[in-house]
């Protein structure tokens, strides 16, 4: 019989990586009317702080363009992505009364770039900050069942069971 832990790990990682870990800004350059959208301004200035973009003001508009470092950091999706979630350690597997196998695990982010560790970028991007803060400590749970041939499959996306506030 195949190693069940390897199977769980593979199926969990397939699920985790269906949604890439990216900032969600895929159109460059970005520009706003000067003084208008403070939220976008704050997020962009965090990327300036990390060296990914530069800003300039011209004719009542503020715009941001990628630096060479920013260009090399763009993913194939033309977005600033910060790695992929991977299973660090499977902490526990247990079967409940209905035959569902509950797998509890911790994670790490494979390929986490230096810019994603920048305090300004993390402060401006709470999803990124929560994921980086939770590396090796936040537990997730994945629920598995098996079909009539005995093949294990994931019932739903892994869910975070520890909250960091």
Short mmCIF file of N, CA and C in Angstrom, two decimals:
data_model
loop_
_atom_site.label_atom_id
_atom_site.label_comp_id
_atom_site.label_asym_id
_atom_site.label_seq_id
_atom_site.Cartn_x
_atom_site.Cartn_y
_atom_site.Cartn_z
N UNK A 1 0.85 -1.20 0.00
CA UNK A 1 0.00 0.00 0.00
C UNK A 1 0.88 1.24 0.00
N UNK A 2 0.49 2.25 -0.75
CA UNK A 2 1.25 3.50 -0.83
C UNK A 2 1.23 4.22 0.52
N UNK A 3 2.22 5.03 0.75
CA UNK A 3 2.32 5.81 1.98
C UNK A 3 1.16 6.81 2.03
N UNK A 4 0.23 6.65 2.99
CA UNK A 4 -0.93 7.56 3.03
C UNK A 4 -0.53 9.01 3.30
N UNK A 5 0.53 9.23 4.09
CA UNK A 5 0.95 10.60 4.39
C UNK A 5 1.39 11.32 3.11
N UNK A 6 2.11 10.62 2.23
CA UNK A 6 2.52 11.23 0.95
C UNK A 6 1.31 11.56 0.10
N UNK A 7 0.34 10.67 0.09
CA UNK A 7 -0.89 10.91 -0.68
C UNK A 7 -1.63 12.12 -0.13
N UNK A 8 -1.81 12.18 1.19
CA UNK A 8 -2.49 13.33 1.80
C UNK A 8 -1.75 14.62 1.44
N UNK A 9 -0.44 14.61 1.59
CA UNK A 9 0.39 15.79 1.30
C UNK A 9 0.17 16.25 -0.15
N UNK A 10 0.22 15.31 -1.09
CA UNK A 10 0.07 15.66 -2.51
C UNK A 10 -1.31 16.24 -2.79
N UNK A 11 -2.35 15.61 -2.27
CA UNK A 11 -3.72 16.09 -2.51
C UNK A 11 -3.97 17.45 -1.85
N UNK A 12 -3.44 17.64 -0.66
CA UNK A 12 -3.58 18.93 0.03
C UNK A 12 -2.89 20.02 -0.77
N UNK A 13 -1.65 19.77 -1.19
CA UNK A 13 -0.90 20.79 -1.93
C UNK A 13 -1.56 21.11 -3.27
N UNK A 14 -2.12 20.11 -3.93
CA UNK A 14 -2.86 20.37 -5.17
C UNK A 14 -4.00 21.35 -4.91
N UNK A 15 -4.71 21.14 -3.84
CA UNK A 15 -5.83 22.01 -3.50
C UNK A 15 -5.35 23.41 -3.12
N UNK A 16 -4.33 23.49 -2.27
CA UNK A 16 -3.83 24.79 -1.82
C UNK A 16 -3.34 25.64 -2.99
N UNK A 17 -2.79 25.01 -3.99
CA UNK A 17 -2.16 25.76 -5.07
C UNK A 17 -3.07 26.02 -6.26
N UNK A 18 -4.37 25.74 -6.12
CA UNK A 18 -5.30 26.12 -7.18
C UNK A 18 -5.48 27.63 -7.22
N UNK A 19 -5.33 28.30 -6.08
CA UNK A 19 -5.37 29.75 -6.01
C UNK A 19 -3.95 30.25 -5.76
N UNK A 20 -3.35 30.94 -6.73
CA UNK A 20 -1.98 31.40 -6.51
C UNK A 20 -1.91 32.48 -5.43
N UNK A 21 -0.79 32.52 -4.74
CA UNK A 21 -0.57 33.55 -3.73
C UNK A 21 0.00 34.78 -4.42
N UNK A 22 -0.87 35.71 -4.75
CA UNK A 22 -0.46 36.91 -5.50
C UNK A 22 -1.12 38.14 -4.89
N UNK A 23 -0.56 39.30 -5.19
CA UNK A 23 -1.11 40.55 -4.67
C UNK A 23 -2.36 41.01 -5.41
N UNK A 24 -2.55 40.56 -6.64
CA UNK A 24 -3.76 40.91 -7.36
C UNK A 24 -3.65 42.15 -8.22
N UNK A 25 -2.47 42.67 -8.39
CA UNK A 25 -2.27 43.84 -9.25
C UNK A 25 -1.56 43.38 -10.50
N UNK A 26 -2.32 43.25 -11.60
CA UNK A 26 -1.72 42.69 -12.80
C UNK A 26 -1.74 43.63 -14.00
N UNK A 27 -2.06 44.92 -13.78
CA UNK A 27 -2.03 45.91 -14.86
C UNK A 27 -1.04 47.01 -14.48
N UNK A 28 -0.01 47.15 -15.26
CA UNK A 28 1.01 48.17 -15.00
C UNK A 28 1.16 49.07 -16.21
N UNK A 29 1.40 50.34 -16.06
CA UNK A 29 1.51 51.06 -14.79
C UNK A 29 0.14 51.28 -14.13
N UNK A 30 0.18 51.59 -12.85
CA UNK A 30 -1.02 51.92 -12.08
C UNK A 30 -1.03 53.43 -11.92
N UNK A 31 -2.20 54.04 -12.08
CA UNK A 31 -2.27 55.49 -11.84
C UNK A 31 -3.62 55.86 -11.24
N UNK A 32 -3.59 56.93 -10.44
CA UNK A 32 -4.79 57.47 -9.81
C UNK A 32 -4.73 58.98 -9.88
N UNK A 33 -5.88 59.60 -9.75
CA UNK A 33 -5.94 61.05 -9.65
C UNK A 33 -5.27 61.43 -8.32
N UNK A 34 -4.40 62.40 -8.37
CA UNK A 34 -3.63 62.80 -7.19
C UNK A 34 -4.56 63.07 -6.00
N UNK A 35 -4.28 62.42 -4.87
CA UNK A 35 -5.04 62.62 -3.64
C UNK A 35 -6.37 61.88 -3.58
N UNK A 36 -6.66 61.03 -4.56
CA UNK A 36 -7.99 60.40 -4.59
C UNK A 36 -8.06 59.12 -3.76
N UNK A 37 -7.41 58.08 -4.14
CA UNK A 37 -7.58 56.77 -3.51
C UNK A 37 -6.41 56.48 -2.58
N UNK A 38 -6.62 56.78 -1.32
CA UNK A 38 -5.53 56.62 -0.33
C UNK A 38 -5.15 55.16 -0.13
N UNK A 39 -6.11 54.26 -0.27
CA UNK A 39 -5.83 52.84 -0.08
C UNK A 39 -4.87 52.34 -1.16
N UNK A 40 -5.17 52.64 -2.42
CA UNK A 40 -4.26 52.25 -3.50
C UNK A 40 -2.91 52.92 -3.31
N UNK A 41 -2.92 54.19 -2.94
CA UNK A 41 -1.67 54.91 -2.72
C UNK A 41 -0.82 54.20 -1.66
N UNK A 42 -1.43 53.81 -0.57
CA UNK A 42 -0.70 53.14 0.52
C UNK A 42 -0.13 51.81 0.05
N UNK A 43 -0.94 51.02 -0.67
CA UNK A 43 -0.46 49.73 -1.15
C UNK A 43 0.69 49.90 -2.14
N UNK A 44 0.57 50.87 -3.01
CA UNK A 44 1.62 51.11 -4.00
C UNK A 44 2.90 51.62 -3.33
N UNK A 45 2.76 52.50 -2.36
CA UNK A 45 3.95 53.03 -1.69
C UNK A 45 4.68 51.95 -0.91
N UNK A 46 3.96 50.94 -0.43
CA UNK A 46 4.61 49.79 0.21
C UNK A 46 5.49 49.06 -0.80
N UNK A 47 5.01 48.94 -2.04
CA UNK A 47 5.80 48.29 -3.09
C UNK A 47 6.99 49.14 -3.51
N UNK A 48 6.83 50.47 -3.41
CA UNK A 48 7.97 51.37 -3.64
C UNK A 48 9.03 51.10 -2.58
N UNK A 49 8.59 50.99 -1.32
CA UNK A 49 9.50 50.73 -0.21
C UNK A 49 10.28 49.43 -0.41
N UNK A 50 9.64 48.44 -1.02
CA UNK A 50 10.29 47.15 -1.26
C UNK A 50 11.15 47.15 -2.52
N UNK A 51 11.14 48.24 -3.28
CA UNK A 51 11.97 48.34 -4.47
C UNK A 51 11.37 47.73 -5.72
N UNK A 52 10.08 47.39 -5.68
CA UNK A 52 9.43 46.77 -6.84
C UNK A 52 8.94 47.78 -7.87
N UNK A 53 8.60 48.97 -7.39
CA UNK A 53 8.06 50.00 -8.29
C UNK A 53 8.61 51.36 -7.91
N UNK A 54 8.43 52.31 -8.81
CA UNK A 54 8.75 53.72 -8.54
C UNK A 54 7.48 54.52 -8.76
N UNK A 55 7.42 55.70 -8.15
CA UNK A 55 6.24 56.54 -8.33
C UNK A 55 6.64 57.88 -8.93
N UNK A 56 5.68 58.49 -9.60
CA UNK A 56 5.90 59.84 -10.11
C UNK A 56 4.56 60.56 -10.17
N UNK A 57 4.64 61.88 -10.06
CA UNK A 57 3.45 62.72 -10.13
C UNK A 57 3.59 63.58 -11.38
N UNK A 58 2.52 63.58 -12.18
CA UNK A 58 2.54 64.37 -13.41
C UNK A 58 1.11 64.73 -13.78
N UNK A 59 0.86 65.99 -14.03
CA UNK A 59 -0.43 66.49 -14.52
C UNK A 59 -1.61 66.02 -13.66
N UNK A 60 -1.47 66.15 -12.35
CA UNK A 60 -2.56 65.80 -11.45
C UNK A 60 -2.79 64.32 -11.25
N UNK A 61 -1.88 63.49 -11.74
CA UNK A 61 -1.98 62.04 -11.56
C UNK A 61 -0.72 61.51 -10.89
N UNK A 62 -0.93 60.51 -10.08
CA UNK A 62 0.21 59.80 -9.50
C UNK A 62 0.23 58.43 -10.15
N UNK A 63 1.41 58.03 -10.62
CA UNK A 63 1.51 56.73 -11.27
C UNK A 63 2.70 55.96 -10.73
N UNK A 64 2.60 54.65 -10.87
CA UNK A 64 3.64 53.74 -10.40
C UNK A 64 4.03 52.81 -11.54
N UNK A 65 5.32 52.66 -11.73
CA UNK A 65 5.85 51.77 -12.76
C UNK A 65 6.78 50.75 -12.12
N UNK A 66 6.84 49.59 -12.71
CA UNK A 66 7.72 48.54 -12.21
C UNK A 66 9.19 48.92 -12.39
N UNK A 67 9.99 48.59 -11.40
CA UNK A 67 11.44 48.69 -11.53
C UNK A 67 11.94 47.42 -12.23
N UNK A 68 13.22 47.34 -12.48
CA UNK A 68 13.76 46.10 -13.06
C UNK A 68 13.51 44.93 -12.11
N UNK A 69 13.69 45.17 -10.81
CA UNK A 69 13.40 44.15 -9.81
C UNK A 69 11.93 43.75 -9.86
N UNK A 70 11.04 44.71 -10.04
CA UNK A 70 9.62 44.44 -10.15
C UNK A 70 9.30 43.60 -11.38
N UNK A 71 9.94 43.93 -12.51
CA UNK A 71 9.72 43.16 -13.74
C UNK A 71 10.16 41.71 -13.55
N UNK A 72 11.30 41.51 -12.91
CA UNK A 72 11.79 40.14 -12.72
C UNK A 72 10.95 39.39 -11.68
N UNK A 73 10.22 40.12 -10.84
CA UNK A 73 9.38 39.50 -9.82
C UNK A 73 7.99 39.13 -10.32
N UNK A 74 7.62 39.64 -11.50
CA UNK A 74 6.30 39.32 -12.04
C UNK A 74 6.21 37.84 -12.38
N UNK A 75 5.07 37.25 -12.09
CA UNK A 75 4.86 35.84 -12.44
C UNK A 75 4.37 35.75 -13.88
N UNK A 76 4.16 34.53 -14.31
CA UNK A 76 3.60 34.29 -15.64
C UNK A 76 2.20 34.89 -15.76
N UNK A 77 1.55 35.13 -14.63
CA UNK A 77 0.21 35.71 -14.62
C UNK A 77 0.27 37.24 -14.63
N UNK A 78 1.46 37.79 -14.78
CA UNK A 78 1.68 39.24 -14.77
C UNK A 78 1.25 39.87 -13.45
N UNK A 79 1.41 39.13 -12.38
CA UNK A 79 1.07 39.59 -11.05
C UNK A 79 2.29 39.37 -10.16
N UNK A 80 2.32 40.06 -9.04
CA UNK A 80 3.39 39.87 -8.07
C UNK A 80 2.96 38.74 -7.14
N UNK A 81 3.48 37.56 -7.39
CA UNK A 81 3.12 36.37 -6.61
C UNK A 81 4.24 36.06 -5.62
N UNK A 82 3.85 35.46 -4.51
CA UNK A 82 4.82 35.26 -3.43
C UNK A 82 4.96 33.81 -2.99
N UNK A 83 4.91 32.90 -3.95
CA UNK A 83 5.21 31.51 -3.64
C UNK A 83 3.98 30.62 -3.64
N UNK A 84 4.19 29.41 -3.16
CA UNK A 84 3.13 28.42 -3.08
C UNK A 84 3.11 27.79 -1.70
N UNK A 85 1.90 27.53 -1.20
CA UNK A 85 1.78 26.88 0.10
C UNK A 85 2.11 25.41 -0.04
N UNK A 86 2.87 24.92 0.91
CA UNK A 86 3.24 23.51 0.97
C UNK A 86 3.02 22.99 2.38
N UNK A 87 2.80 21.71 2.48
CA UNK A 87 2.63 21.08 3.79
C UNK A 87 4.00 20.96 4.44
N UNK A 88 4.15 21.54 5.62
CA UNK A 88 5.41 21.39 6.36
C UNK A 88 5.40 20.06 7.11
N UNK A 89 4.33 19.86 7.88
CA UNK A 89 4.29 18.66 8.71
C UNK A 89 2.83 18.24 8.93
N UNK A 90 2.58 16.97 8.74
CA UNK A 90 1.27 16.43 9.10
C UNK A 90 1.34 16.11 10.59
N UNK A 91 0.50 16.79 11.35
CA UNK A 91 0.53 16.66 12.81
C UNK A 91 -0.31 15.50 13.31
N UNK A 92 -1.44 15.25 12.62
CA UNK A 92 -2.35 14.23 13.13
C UNK A 92 -3.28 13.79 12.01
N UNK A 93 -3.57 12.51 11.97
CA UNK A 93 -4.64 12.00 11.12
C UNK A 93 -5.55 11.17 12.02
N UNK A 94 -6.83 11.41 11.89
CA UNK A 94 -7.79 10.63 12.68
C UNK A 94 -9.06 10.46 11.88
N UNK A 95 -9.71 9.35 12.12
CA UNK A 95 -10.95 9.07 11.42
C UNK A 95 -12.12 9.32 12.36
N UNK A 96 -13.12 10.05 11.85
CA UNK A 96 -14.31 10.27 12.68
C UNK A 96 -15.29 9.11 12.50
N UNK A 97 -16.41 9.17 13.18
CA UNK A 97 -17.39 8.07 13.18
C UNK A 97 -18.00 7.81 11.81
N UNK A 98 -18.03 8.83 10.97
CA UNK A 98 -18.65 8.65 9.65
C UNK A 98 -17.65 8.15 8.60
N UNK A 99 -16.40 7.92 9.03
CA UNK A 99 -15.40 7.41 8.10
C UNK A 99 -14.58 8.49 7.41
N UNK A 100 -14.83 9.75 7.76
CA UNK A 100 -14.05 10.87 7.21
C UNK A 100 -12.70 10.91 7.94
N UNK A 101 -11.62 11.04 7.18
CA UNK A 101 -10.29 11.17 7.77
C UNK A 101 -9.95 12.65 7.87
N UNK A 102 -9.64 13.10 9.08
CA UNK A 102 -9.28 14.48 9.34
C UNK A 102 -7.75 14.56 9.42
N UNK A 103 -7.16 15.39 8.59
CA UNK A 103 -5.71 15.53 8.55
C UNK A 103 -5.36 16.96 8.98
N UNK A 104 -4.62 17.07 10.08
CA UNK A 104 -4.19 18.38 10.59
C UNK A 104 -2.73 18.57 10.23
N UNK A 105 -2.40 19.77 9.71
CA UNK A 105 -1.04 20.03 9.24
C UNK A 105 -0.63 21.48 9.42
N UNK A 106 0.67 21.72 9.37
CA UNK A 106 1.22 23.07 9.30
C UNK A 106 1.78 23.26 7.90
N UNK A 107 2.09 24.49 7.55
CA UNK A 107 2.53 24.81 6.19
C UNK A 107 3.75 25.72 6.19
N UNK A 108 4.31 25.86 5.02
CA UNK A 108 5.32 26.88 4.74
C UNK A 108 5.03 27.41 3.35
N UNK A 109 5.70 28.49 2.98
CA UNK A 109 5.51 29.05 1.64
C UNK A 109 6.79 28.82 0.86
N UNK A 110 6.70 27.97 -0.14
CA UNK A 110 7.84 27.66 -1.00
C UNK A 110 8.06 28.83 -1.96
N UNK A 111 9.30 29.28 -2.07
CA UNK A 111 9.63 30.35 -3.00
C UNK A 111 9.24 31.73 -2.51
N UNK A 112 9.14 31.93 -1.21
CA UNK A 112 8.76 33.24 -0.65
C UNK A 112 9.86 34.25 -0.97
N UNK A 113 9.57 35.27 -1.80
CA UNK A 113 10.60 36.23 -2.17
C UNK A 113 10.89 37.23 -1.05
N UNK A 114 12.06 37.84 -1.11
CA UNK A 114 12.45 38.81 -0.09
C UNK A 114 11.45 39.96 0.02
N UNK A 115 10.93 40.44 -1.12
CA UNK A 115 10.01 41.58 -1.07
C UNK A 115 8.77 41.25 -0.26
N UNK A 116 8.36 39.99 -0.22
CA UNK A 116 7.15 39.60 0.53
C UNK A 116 7.39 39.61 2.03
N UNK A 117 8.64 39.68 2.45
CA UNK A 117 8.98 39.75 3.86
C UNK A 117 9.11 41.19 4.34
N UNK A 118 9.08 42.14 3.40
CA UNK A 118 9.21 43.57 3.72
C UNK A 118 8.04 44.01 4.61
N UNK A 119 8.36 44.70 5.71
CA UNK A 119 7.34 45.11 6.68
C UNK A 119 6.27 46.00 6.06
N UNK A 120 6.64 46.92 5.19
CA UNK A 120 5.65 47.80 4.55
C UNK A 120 4.70 47.00 3.68
N UNK A 121 5.23 46.08 2.91
CA UNK A 121 4.39 45.25 2.03
C UNK A 121 3.46 44.39 2.87
N UNK A 122 3.97 43.82 3.94
CA UNK A 122 3.14 42.98 4.81
C UNK A 122 2.04 43.80 5.48
N UNK A 123 2.38 45.00 5.93
CA UNK A 123 1.39 45.86 6.59
C UNK A 123 0.27 46.24 5.62
N UNK A 124 0.60 46.49 4.37
CA UNK A 124 -0.37 46.92 3.36
C UNK A 124 -1.16 45.75 2.76
N UNK A 125 -0.73 44.53 2.98
CA UNK A 125 -1.38 43.35 2.40
C UNK A 125 -1.64 42.32 3.50
N UNK A 126 -2.80 42.43 4.13
CA UNK A 126 -3.06 41.61 5.32
C UNK A 126 -3.10 40.11 5.03
N UNK A 127 -3.58 39.71 3.85
CA UNK A 127 -3.58 38.28 3.53
C UNK A 127 -2.15 37.73 3.50
N UNK A 128 -1.28 38.46 2.84
CA UNK A 128 0.14 38.08 2.79
C UNK A 128 0.71 38.03 4.21
N UNK A 129 0.45 39.06 4.99
CA UNK A 129 0.99 39.12 6.35
C UNK A 129 0.51 37.94 7.20
N UNK A 130 -0.78 37.64 7.12
CA UNK A 130 -1.32 36.51 7.90
C UNK A 130 -0.67 35.20 7.49
N UNK A 131 -0.48 34.99 6.19
CA UNK A 131 0.14 33.74 5.74
C UNK A 131 1.60 33.65 6.18
N UNK A 132 2.34 34.75 6.07
CA UNK A 132 3.76 34.73 6.47
C UNK A 132 3.88 34.54 7.99
N UNK A 133 3.02 35.22 8.74
CA UNK A 133 3.05 35.09 10.20
C UNK A 133 2.73 33.66 10.65
N UNK A 134 1.86 32.99 9.91
CA UNK A 134 1.42 31.65 10.31
C UNK A 134 2.30 30.50 9.89
N UNK A 135 3.38 30.78 9.15
CA UNK A 135 4.27 29.70 8.70
C UNK A 135 4.75 28.89 9.91
N UNK A 136 4.63 27.60 9.82
CA UNK A 136 5.08 26.62 10.82
C UNK A 136 4.31 26.64 12.13
N UNK A 137 3.29 27.49 12.27
CA UNK A 137 2.57 27.51 13.54
C UNK A 137 1.06 27.38 13.38
N UNK A 138 0.49 27.99 12.36
CA UNK A 138 -0.95 27.90 12.17
C UNK A 138 -1.29 26.53 11.61
N UNK A 139 -2.31 25.92 12.21
CA UNK A 139 -2.74 24.60 11.77
C UNK A 139 -3.91 24.71 10.79
N UNK A 140 -3.89 23.84 9.81
CA UNK A 140 -4.98 23.68 8.86
C UNK A 140 -5.51 22.26 8.99
N UNK A 141 -6.74 22.08 8.53
CA UNK A 141 -7.33 20.74 8.52
C UNK A 141 -7.88 20.45 7.14
N UNK A 142 -7.62 19.25 6.66
CA UNK A 142 -8.17 18.76 5.40
C UNK A 142 -8.98 17.50 5.69
N UNK A 143 -10.13 17.39 5.06
CA UNK A 143 -11.02 16.25 5.29
C UNK A 143 -11.05 15.36 4.06
N UNK A 144 -10.81 14.07 4.29
CA UNK A 144 -10.74 13.09 3.20
C UNK A 144 -11.79 12.02 3.36
N UNK A 145 -12.21 11.51 2.22
CA UNK A 145 -13.08 10.34 2.18
C UNK A 145 -12.48 9.39 1.16
N UNK A 146 -13.15 8.31 0.89
CA UNK A 146 -12.68 7.42 -0.17
C UNK A 146 -13.87 6.91 -0.97
N UNK A 147 -13.59 6.66 -2.24
CA UNK A 147 -14.65 6.18 -3.13
C UNK A 147 -14.80 4.67 -2.97
N UNK A 148 -15.70 4.08 -3.76
CA UNK A 148 -15.97 2.65 -3.60
C UNK A 148 -14.83 1.76 -4.05
N UNK A 149 -13.79 2.34 -4.69
CA UNK A 149 -12.59 1.58 -5.05
C UNK A 149 -11.49 1.75 -4.00
N UNK A 150 -11.79 2.54 -2.96
CA UNK A 150 -10.80 2.76 -1.91
C UNK A 150 -9.86 3.92 -2.16
N UNK A 151 -10.10 4.69 -3.24
CA UNK A 151 -9.25 5.85 -3.55
C UNK A 151 -9.63 7.02 -2.66
N UNK A 152 -8.62 7.59 -2.00
CA UNK A 152 -8.86 8.74 -1.13
C UNK A 152 -9.00 10.01 -1.96
N UNK A 153 -9.89 10.90 -1.50
CA UNK A 153 -10.05 12.19 -2.17
C UNK A 153 -10.39 13.25 -1.13
N UNK A 154 -10.03 14.47 -1.45
CA UNK A 154 -10.27 15.62 -0.58
C UNK A 154 -11.72 16.06 -0.71
N UNK A 155 -12.40 16.23 0.41
CA UNK A 155 -13.82 16.61 0.39
C UNK A 155 -14.02 18.10 0.10
N UNK A 156 -13.13 18.93 0.60
CA UNK A 156 -13.23 20.37 0.39
C UNK A 156 -11.85 21.00 0.57
N UNK A 157 -11.74 22.29 0.36
CA UNK A 157 -10.45 22.95 0.53
C UNK A 157 -10.00 22.85 1.99
N UNK A 158 -8.69 22.72 2.22
CA UNK A 158 -8.20 22.74 3.59
C UNK A 158 -8.61 24.05 4.27
N UNK A 159 -8.95 23.95 5.55
CA UNK A 159 -9.41 25.12 6.29
C UNK A 159 -8.47 25.42 7.44
N UNK A 160 -8.23 26.69 7.63
CA UNK A 160 -7.40 27.14 8.75
C UNK A 160 -8.18 26.92 10.04
N UNK A 161 -7.52 26.32 11.04
CA UNK A 161 -8.21 26.09 12.32
C UNK A 161 -7.65 26.93 13.45
N UNK A 162 -6.51 27.60 13.22
CA UNK A 162 -5.97 28.54 14.21
C UNK A 162 -6.11 29.94 13.63
N UNK A 163 -6.59 30.87 14.44
CA UNK A 163 -6.71 32.26 14.00
C UNK A 163 -5.67 33.11 14.72
N UNK A 164 -5.04 34.00 13.97
CA UNK A 164 -4.06 34.91 14.55
C UNK A 164 -4.67 36.31 14.55
N UNK A 165 -4.91 36.86 15.71
CA UNK A 165 -5.41 38.23 15.79
C UNK A 165 -4.58 39.01 16.77
#
